CSV table of C-alpha atoms in Angstrom, one decimal:
chain,number,residue,atom,x,y,z
Y,188,LEU,CA,16.4,2.6,29.2
Y,189,ARG,CA,16.1,5.6,27.0
Y,190,GLN,CA,13.3,8.0,27.8
Y,191,TRP,CA,10.5,7.8,25.2
Y,192,ILE,CA,10.2,11.0,23.2
Y,193,PRO,CA,7.9,11.4,20.2
Y,194,ALA,CA,9.9,10.9,17.0
Y,195,LYS,CA,8.4,14.0,15.4
Y,196,LEU,CA,9.6,16.2,18.3
Y,197,ILE,CA,13.1,14.7,18.3
Y,198,ALA,CA,13.4,15.3,14.5
Y,199,GLU,CA,12.3,18.9,14.7
Y,200,ARG,CA,14.7,19.7,17.5
Y,201,LEU,CA,17.6,18.0,15.7
Y,202,TYR,CA,16.8,19.7,12.4
Y,203,GLU,CA,16.7,23.1,14.1
Y,204,ALA,CA,20.1,22.5,15.7
Y,205,LEU,CA,21.6,21.4,12.5
Y,206,GLN,CA,20.2,24.4,10.7
Y,207,GLN,CA,21.9,26.7,13.3
Y,208,GLY,CA,25.3,25.1,12.5
Y,209,GLY,CA,27.9,23.7,14.8
Y,210,VAL,CA,26.4,20.2,15.0
Y,211,ARG,CA,27.2,17.5,12.6
Y,212,ALA,CA,24.6,14.8,11.7
Y,213,SER,CA,27.1,12.1,12.5
Y,214,SER,CA,27.4,13.3,16.1
Y,215,ILE,CA,23.6,13.1,16.8
Y,216,SER,CA,22.4,10.0,18.6
Y,217,GLU,CA,19.1,11.0,20.2
Y,218,ASP,CA,16.9,8.9,17.9
Y,219,PHE,CA,19.3,7.7,15.2
Y,220,PRO,CA,22.2,5.4,15.9
Y,221,PRO,CA,25.6,7.1,15.1
Y,222,ARG,CA,26.7,4.2,12.9
Y,223,LEU,CA,23.6,4.7,10.8
Y,224,LEU,CA,24.2,8.4,10.4
Y,225,LYS,CA,27.8,7.8,9.6
Y,226,VAL,CA,26.8,5.6,6.6
Y,227,TRP,CA,24.3,8.2,5.4
Y,228,GLU,CA,26.9,10.9,5.6
Y,229,GLN,CA,29.4,8.8,3.7
Y,230,GLU,CA,27.0,7.9,1.0
Y,231,TRP,CA,24.9,11.1,0.6
Y,232,GLY,CA,26.6,13.9,2.5
Y,233,THR,CA,25.8,16.0,5.5
Y,234,THR,CA,23.1,18.2,4.0
Y,235,GLN,CA,21.2,15.2,2.7
Y,236,THR,CA,21.6,13.4,6.0
Y,237,GLN,CA,20.0,16.3,7.8
Y,238,SER,CA,17.0,16.2,5.4
Y,239,LEU,CA,16.7,12.4,5.9
Y,240,VAL,CA,16.8,12.8,9.7
Y,241,LYS,CA,14.0,15.4,9.6
Y,242,THR,CA,11.7,13.5,7.2
Y,243,LEU,CA,12.2,10.0,8.8
Y,244,GLY,CA,11.5,11.4,12.2
Y,245,MET,CA,8.1,12.8,11.3
Y,246,ASP,CA,4.8,11.0,11.9
Y,247,PRO,CA,3.6,9.6,8.6
Y,248,PRO,CA,0.2,10.3,7.1
Y,249,LEU,CA,-2.3,7.5,6.3
Y,250,ASN,CA,-2.3,6.8,2.6
Y,251,LEU,CA,-5.0,5.0,0.6
Y,252,ARG,CA,-5.1,3.6,-2.9
Y,253,VAL,CA,-8.5,4.0,-4.6
Y,254,TYR,CA,-9.7,1.3,-7.0
Y,255,ARG,CA,-10.2,2.5,-10.5
Y,256,LYS,CA,-13.8,1.4,-10.6
Y,257,MET,CA,-14.6,3.8,-7.7
Y,258,GLY,CA,-12.6,6.8,-8.7
Y,259,VAL,CA,-10.7,9.2,-6.5
Y,260,GLU,CA,-13.2,12.0,-6.6
Y,261,LYS,CA,-16.1,9.7,-5.4
Y,262,VAL,CA,-14.0,8.2,-2.5
Y,263,LEU,CA,-12.6,11.6,-1.6
Y,264,LYS,CA,-16.1,13.1,-1.3
Y,265,GLU,CA,-17.4,10.3,0.8
Y,266,LEU,CA,-14.5,10.2,3.2
Y,267,LYS,CA,-14.8,13.9,3.9
Y,268,THR,CA,-18.2,13.2,5.3
Y,269,LYS,CA,-17.1,10.1,7.3
Y,270,VAL,CA,-13.9,11.1,9.0
Y,271,SER,CA,-12.8,14.0,11.2
Y,272,VAL,CA,-9.2,14.3,9.9
Y,273,LYS,CA,-8.1,16.2,6.9
Y,274,VAL,CA,-8.5,14.3,3.7
Y,275,SER,CA,-6.9,15.3,0.4
Y,276,LYS,CA,-5.7,13.9,-2.9
Y,277,ALA,CA,-2.2,12.3,-2.8
Y,278,GLU,CA,0.7,14.3,-4.1
Y,279,LEU,CA,2.2,11.6,-6.3
Y,280,SER,CA,-0.1,8.7,-7.0
Y,281,PRO,CA,-3.0,9.2,-9.5
Y,282,LEU,CA,-5.1,6.8,-7.4
Y,283,GLY,CA,-4.0,8.0,-4.0
Y,284,ILE,CA,-5.7,9.8,-1.1
Y,285,GLN,CA,-4.0,11.1,2.0
Y,286,LEU,CA,-5.4,11.4,5.5
Y,287,SER,CA,-3.5,13.7,7.8
Y,288,SER,CA,-3.6,11.1,10.6
Y,289,TYR,CA,-5.3,7.9,11.7
Y,290,ALA,CA,-9.0,7.5,11.2
Y,291,PRO,CA,-11.3,4.4,11.7
Y,292,ILE,CA,-11.8,3.8,8.0
Y,293,LEU,CA,-11.8,0.0,7.8
Y,294,GLY,CA,-15.3,-0.2,9.2
Y,295,LEU,CA,-16.7,1.9,6.4
Y,296,ASP,CA,-19.0,0.3,3.8
Y,297,LEU,CA,-16.8,1.9,1.2
Y,298,PHE,CA,-13.9,-0.3,2.3
Y,299,ARG,CA,-15.9,-3.5,2.6
Y,300,GLN,CA,-17.2,-2.9,-0.9
Y,301,GLY,CA,-13.7,-2.8,-2.3
Y,302,GLY,CA,-13.4,0.9,-2.7
Y,303,PHE,CA,-9.8,1.3,-1.4
Y,304,GLU,CA,-6.8,-0.2,0.2
Y,305,ILE,CA,-4.3,1.2,2.8
Y,306,GLN,CA,-1.1,1.7,0.9
Y,307,ASP,CA,1.7,4.2,0.9
Y,308,GLU,CA,2.1,6.4,-2.1
Y,309,GLY,CA,5.6,5.1,-2.9
Y,310,SER,CA,4.4,1.5,-2.8
Y,311,GLN,CA,1.6,2.5,-5.2
Y,312,ILE,CA,4.1,4.2,-7.6
Y,313,MET,CA,6.3,1.0,-7.6
Y,314,ALA,CA,3.4,-1.0,-8.8
Y,315,PHE,CA,2.6,1.4,-11.6
Y,316,PHE,CA,6.3,1.8,-12.4
Y,317,ALA,CA,6.5,-2.0,-12.9
Y,318,ILE,CA,4.0,-1.8,-15.7
Y,319,TRP,CA,4.9,1.6,-17.2
Y,320,PRO,CA,8.5,2.4,-16.3
Y,321,GLU,CA,8.9,5.1,-19.0
Y,322,LEU,CA,5.9,7.0,-17.6
Y,323,PHE,CA,6.4,6.7,-13.8
Y,324,GLY,CA,10.2,6.8,-14.0
Y,325,LYS,CA,9.7,10.6,-14.4
Y,326,LEU,CA,9.1,10.7,-10.6
Y,327,LEU,CA,12.4,9.1,-9.7
Y,328,GLN,CA,15.5,11.0,-8.6
Y,329,LYS,CA,19.3,10.3,-8.6
Y,330,THR,CA,19.4,10.7,-4.8
Y,331,PRO,CA,16.9,10.1,-2.0
Y,332,GLY,CA,14.8,13.0,-0.8
Y,333,SER,CA,11.4,14.6,-1.2
Y,334,ALA,CA,9.9,13.7,-4.6
Y,335,SER,CA,8.6,16.4,-6.8
Y,336,SER,CA,4.9,16.5,-7.5
Y,337,SER,CA,5.0,19.4,-9.9
Y,338,SER,CA,3.4,17.4,-12.8
Y,339,SER,CA,0.7,14.8,-12.4
Y,340,ILE,CA,0.8,11.5,-14.1
Y,341,ASP,CA,-2.4,9.6,-15.0
Y,342,LEU,CA,-2.7,5.9,-15.7
Y,343,PRO,CA,-3.1,5.0,-19.3
Y,344,THR,CA,-6.7,4.3,-20.3
Y,345,GLU,CA,-5.7,1.2,-22.2
Y,346,SER,CA,-4.3,-1.7,-20.2
Y,347,PRO,CA,-1.9,-4.3,-21.7
Y,348,LEU,CA,-2.6,-8.0,-21.5
Y,349,PHE,CA,0.5,-8.8,-19.5
Y,350,THR,CA,1.7,-11.8,-17.7
Y,351,VAL,CA,3.1,-10.4,-14.4
Y,352,ILE,CA,5.0,-12.2,-11.7
Y,353,ASP,CA,5.2,-10.7,-8.3
Y,354,ALA,CA,8.2,-12.5,-6.7
Y,355,CYS,CA,7.9,-11.3,-3.1
Y,356,ALA,CA,4.2,-10.6,-2.9
Y,357,GLY,CA,3.6,-10.7,0.8
Y,358,ALA,CA,0.1,-9.7,1.7
Y,359,GLY,CA,-0.3,-8.4,-1.8
Y,360,GLY,CA,-0.4,-4.6,-1.7
Y,361,LYS,CA,1.5,-4.2,-5.0
Y,362,THR,CA,-0.1,-7.3,-6.5
Y,363,LEU,CA,-3.5,-5.8,-6.1
Y,364,ALA,CA,-2.4,-2.4,-7.3
Y,365,ILE,CA,-1.0,-4.0,-10.5
Y,366,ALA,CA,-4.2,-6.0,-11.0
Y,367,ASP,CA,-6.2,-2.8,-10.7
Y,368,ALA,CA,-3.8,-0.9,-13.0
Y,369,LEU,CA,-4.4,-3.6,-15.6
Y,370,ARG,CA,-8.2,-3.4,-15.0
Y,371,GLY,CA,-8.3,-7.1,-14.1
Y,372,LYS,CA,-6.8,-8.1,-17.5
Y,373,GLY,CA,-3.9,-10.5,-18.1
Y,374,ARG,CA,-2.5,-12.9,-15.5
Y,375,ILE,CA,-0.7,-12.1,-12.2
Y,376,TYR,CA,1.2,-14.8,-10.4
Y,377,ALA,CA,2.0,-13.9,-6.8
Y,378,TYR,CA,4.7,-15.8,-4.9
Y,379,ASP,CA,6.0,-15.7,-1.4
Y,380,LEU,CA,7.5,-18.0,1.3
Y,381,SER,CA,4.7,-17.1,3.7
Y,382,ALA,CA,1.4,-19.0,3.1
Y,383,ARG,CA,-0.3,-16.9,5.8
Y,384,LYS,CA,0.5,-13.6,3.9
Y,385,LEU,CA,-0.8,-15.1,0.6
Y,386,LEU,CA,-4.0,-16.1,2.3
Y,387,SER,CA,-4.5,-12.4,3.2
Y,388,LEU,CA,-3.8,-11.6,-0.5
Y,389,ARG,CA,-6.5,-14.0,-1.6
Y,390,GLN,CA,-9.0,-12.5,0.8
Y,391,ARG,CA,-8.3,-9.0,-0.3
Y,392,ALA,CA,-8.4,-10.0,-4.0
Y,393,THR,CA,-11.9,-11.5,-3.4
Y,394,ARG,CA,-13.1,-8.3,-1.8
Y,395,ALA,CA,-11.7,-6.2,-4.7
Y,396,GLY,CA,-13.3,-8.5,-7.2
Y,397,PHE,CA,-10.2,-9.8,-9.0
Y,398,ASN,CA,-10.0,-13.3,-10.5
Y,399,ASN,CA,-6.8,-12.9,-12.5
Y,400,ILE,CA,-4.5,-13.4,-9.5
Y,401,GLN,CA,-3.0,-16.8,-8.8
Y,402,SER,CA,-1.0,-17.0,-5.5
Y,403,THR,CA,1.3,-19.9,-4.6
Y,404,PRO,CA,3.5,-20.3,-1.5
Y,405,LEU,CA,7.1,-21.4,-2.3
Y,406,ILE,CA,9.5,-23.5,-0.3
Y,407,GLU,CA,12.8,-21.9,0.4
Y,408,GLY,CA,15.6,-23.6,-1.5
Y,409,GLN,CA,13.2,-25.2,-4.0
Y,410,GLU,CA,11.9,-22.2,-5.8
Y,411,GLU,CA,14.0,-22.7,-8.9
Y,412,VAL,CA,12.3,-26.1,-9.7
Y,413,PHE,CA,8.8,-24.6,-9.4
Y,414,LEU,CA,9.6,-21.4,-11.4
Y,415,SER,CA,11.4,-23.1,-14.3
Y,416,LYS,CA,8.1,-23.6,-16.1
Y,417,PHE,CA,7.8,-19.8,-16.4
Y,418,HIS,CA,11.2,-19.5,-18.2
Y,419,LEU,CA,11.1,-16.6,-20.7
Y,420,SER,CA,7.3,-16.2,-20.3
Y,421,ALA,CA,6.7,-13.0,-18.3
Y,422,ASP,CA,6.1,-9.5,-19.6
Y,423,ARG,CA,6.9,-8.1,-16.1
Y,424,VAL,CA,8.7,-9.6,-13.1
Y,425,LEU,CA,8.6,-7.5,-10.0
Y,426,VAL,CA,11.3,-8.4,-7.4
Y,427,ASP,CA,10.3,-6.2,-4.4
Y,428,ALA,CA,13.1,-7.6,-2.3
Y,429,PRO,CA,13.6,-7.8,1.5
Y,430,CYS,CA,15.9,-4.9,2.5
Y,431,SER,CA,17.2,-2.8,5.4
Y,432,GLY,CA,14.0,-0.8,5.4
Y,433,TRP,CA,15.6,2.6,5.9
Y,434,GLY,CA,13.0,4.3,3.7
Y,435,VAL,CA,10.2,3.3,6.0
Y,436,LEU,CA,11.8,4.3,9.3
Y,437,ARG,CA,9.0,6.8,10.0
Y,438,ARG,CA,6.5,3.9,10.1
Y,439,ASN,CA,8.9,1.4,11.7
Y,440,PRO,CA,11.3,3.5,13.9
Y,441,ASP,CA,12.5,0.5,15.9
Y,442,ILE,CA,14.3,-1.0,12.9
Y,443,LYS,CA,17.2,1.3,13.2
Y,444,TRP,CA,17.9,0.2,16.8
Y,445,ARG,CA,17.4,-3.5,16.2
Y,446,GLN,CA,19.5,-3.9,13.0
Y,447,THR,CA,23.0,-5.3,13.4
Y,448,PRO,CA,25.9,-5.2,10.9
Y,449,GLU,CA,25.4,-8.9,10.4
Y,450,ASN,CA,21.8,-8.3,9.3
Y,451,LEU,CA,22.8,-5.6,6.9
Y,452,GLU,CA,25.4,-7.8,5.3
Y,453,LYS,CA,22.9,-10.5,4.5
Y,454,MET,CA,20.5,-8.2,2.6
Y,455,PRO,CA,22.6,-7.7,-0.6
Y,456,VAL,CA,23.3,-11.4,-0.8
Y,457,LEU,CA,19.6,-12.3,-0.5
Y,458,GLN,CA,18.6,-9.6,-3.1
Y,459,ALA,CA,21.2,-10.9,-5.6
Y,460,ARG,CA,19.9,-14.4,-5.2
Y,461,LEU,CA,16.3,-13.2,-5.9
Y,462,LEU,CA,17.5,-11.4,-9.0
Y,463,GLU,CA,19.3,-14.5,-10.2
Y,464,LEU,CA,16.3,-16.7,-9.4
Y,465,TYR,CA,13.6,-14.6,-11.2
Y,466,SER,CA,15.5,-12.9,-14.1
Y,467,PRO,CA,15.3,-16.0,-16.3
Y,468,LEU,CA,11.5,-15.7,-16.2
Y,469,VAL,CA,11.5,-12.4,-18.2
Y,470,LYS,CA,10.6,-12.8,-21.9
Y,471,PRO,CA,12.5,-11.0,-24.6
Y,472,GLY,CA,11.3,-7.4,-24.6
Y,473,GLY,CA,9.9,-7.9,-21.1
Y,474,HIS,CA,11.1,-6.1,-18.0
Y,475,LEU,CA,12.7,-7.2,-14.7
Y,476,VAL,CA,11.8,-4.6,-12.1
Y,477,TYR,CA,13.8,-4.5,-8.9
Y,478,GLY,CA,12.5,-2.5,-5.9
Y,479,VAL,CA,13.5,-2.0,-2.2
Y,480,CYS,CA,12.3,0.4,0.5
Y,481,THR,CA,15.7,1.7,1.3
Y,482,PHE,CA,18.3,4.1,0.0
Y,483,ARG,CA,21.4,2.2,1.1
Y,484,LYS,CA,23.7,2.1,-1.9
Y,485,GLU,CA,24.8,-1.5,-1.5
Y,486,GLU,CA,21.2,-2.5,-1.9
Y,487,THR,CA,20.3,-0.1,-4.6
Y,488,LEU,CA,22.7,1.4,-7.1
Y,489,ASP,CA,25.5,-1.1,-6.4
Y,490,GLN,CA,23.1,-4.0,-6.6
Y,491,ILE,CA,22.0,-3.0,-10.0
Y,492,GLN,CA,25.5,-2.3,-11.3
Y,493,LYS,CA,26.7,-5.8,-10.2
Y,494,PHE,CA,23.7,-7.5,-11.8
Y,495,LEU,CA,24.2,-5.7,-15.1
Y,496,GLU,CA,27.9,-6.6,-15.2
Y,497,SER,CA,27.0,-10.3,-15.1
Y,498,HIS,CA,23.8,-10.0,-17.2
Y,499,PRO,CA,24.4,-8.2,-20.5
Y,500,GLU,CA,21.1,-9.6,-21.7
Y,501,PHE,CA,19.4,-6.8,-19.7
Y,502,GLU,CA,19.7,-3.1,-20.1
Y,503,PRO,CA,18.5,-0.3,-17.8
Y,504,ILE,CA,15.4,1.6,-18.9
Y,505,ALA,CA,14.4,3.8,-16.0
Y,506,GLY,CA,15.2,3.9,-12.3
Y,507,GLY,CA,16.1,5.9,-9.2
Y,508,TYR,CA,14.9,7.0,-5.8
Y,509,LEU,CA,11.4,8.1,-4.7
Y,510,GLY,CA,11.3,9.9,-1.3
Y,511,PRO,CA,11.4,9.7,1.6
Y,512,GLY,CA,8.9,12.5,1.5
Y,513,PRO,CA,6.0,12.9,0.8
Y,514,SER,CA,6.0,9.1,0.4
Y,515,ASP,CA,8.1,6.5,2.2
Y,516,GLY,CA,11.5,6.0,0.7
Y,517,PHE,CA,12.0,3.6,-2.2
Y,518,PHE,CA,14.5,2.7,-4.9
Y,519,MET,CA,13.3,1.0,-8.1
Y,520,GLN,CA,14.9,0.0,-11.4
Y,521,SER,CA,13.4,-1.4,-14.6
Y,522,LEU,CA,15.7,-3.6,-16.7
Y,523,LYS,CA,14.7,-4.7,-20.2
Y,524,ARG,CA,15.7,-8.1,-21.6
Y,525,VAL,CA,17.3,-7.4,-25.0
Y,526,THR,CA,18.7,-10.9,-25.7
Y,527,LEU,CA,17.8,-14.4,-24.8
Y,528,LYS,CA,20.7,-15.2,-22.6
Y,529,SER,CA,23.9,-13.9,-21.1
Y,530,VAL,CA,27.0,-13.9,-23.4
Y,531,LYS,CA,29.9,-15.1,-21.3
């Protein structure tokens, strides 16, 4: 068995060696499989791979999303009196707070009263991007890497009365962020194959005080029949698809050792199926928003290109990579429906 070494220490040592020259990222295997680094080098180059190795080997901070009714300043002030770690505003999210490390915050009255949720900044940005792609698309980049926080972006004061479908809602982190961004207005339909995860979403929505979220577990293979009633009805459809998870390796470092080539091959197929399944639900003028927590080209840029080639009824509005650094790593793309159906 490999000797356990803190990921942060490994990353710092590797980065120092790479900076000194003479060592290629593809030859390093201490905490990143050589086959993984080879793909990164092929897709993004040696310099970018070095940066990814460093960032994804670091210990992640603890990020919170504050509910709009509470306000960041109020929660920030109270947390500073309750926890012993450093607390500061998030670098990217207008509703985000960052704790330098773990702190026992779930026992606070502020949490029980629906003051905040634990959620990475990148995940928060994807939820906001789903509603306002032209605004939050400014944070996205053509390649993965540390996102710039040089200019702050505030949420619009007016919230549209949207019908939003969250296709892969899970326990509802982005669902709740969307509901809060819309100030509880409109309707949000959250779907997932896991009834257990959706139960957690309902409990969290109750604590936050939202009654505009409807969650329904779907049966794999029978989704199309159920979803057909929403044909051309949604202003926004978010497909936060299952993926290789390379953008969240600092939180889930074991992924890179457990993944097999067979697992990776299945991801683009599943993602393409989800896009085909949910794209008919987008109304004319509405947006299909695709997101994954990875920077693998086959699941990001290539996936979007293939979809657009067979779906001329959609056109790209905004998209790109966010992180890794300071947030986890994400890719997101907003596609606007400009005609009713594909012309073949």
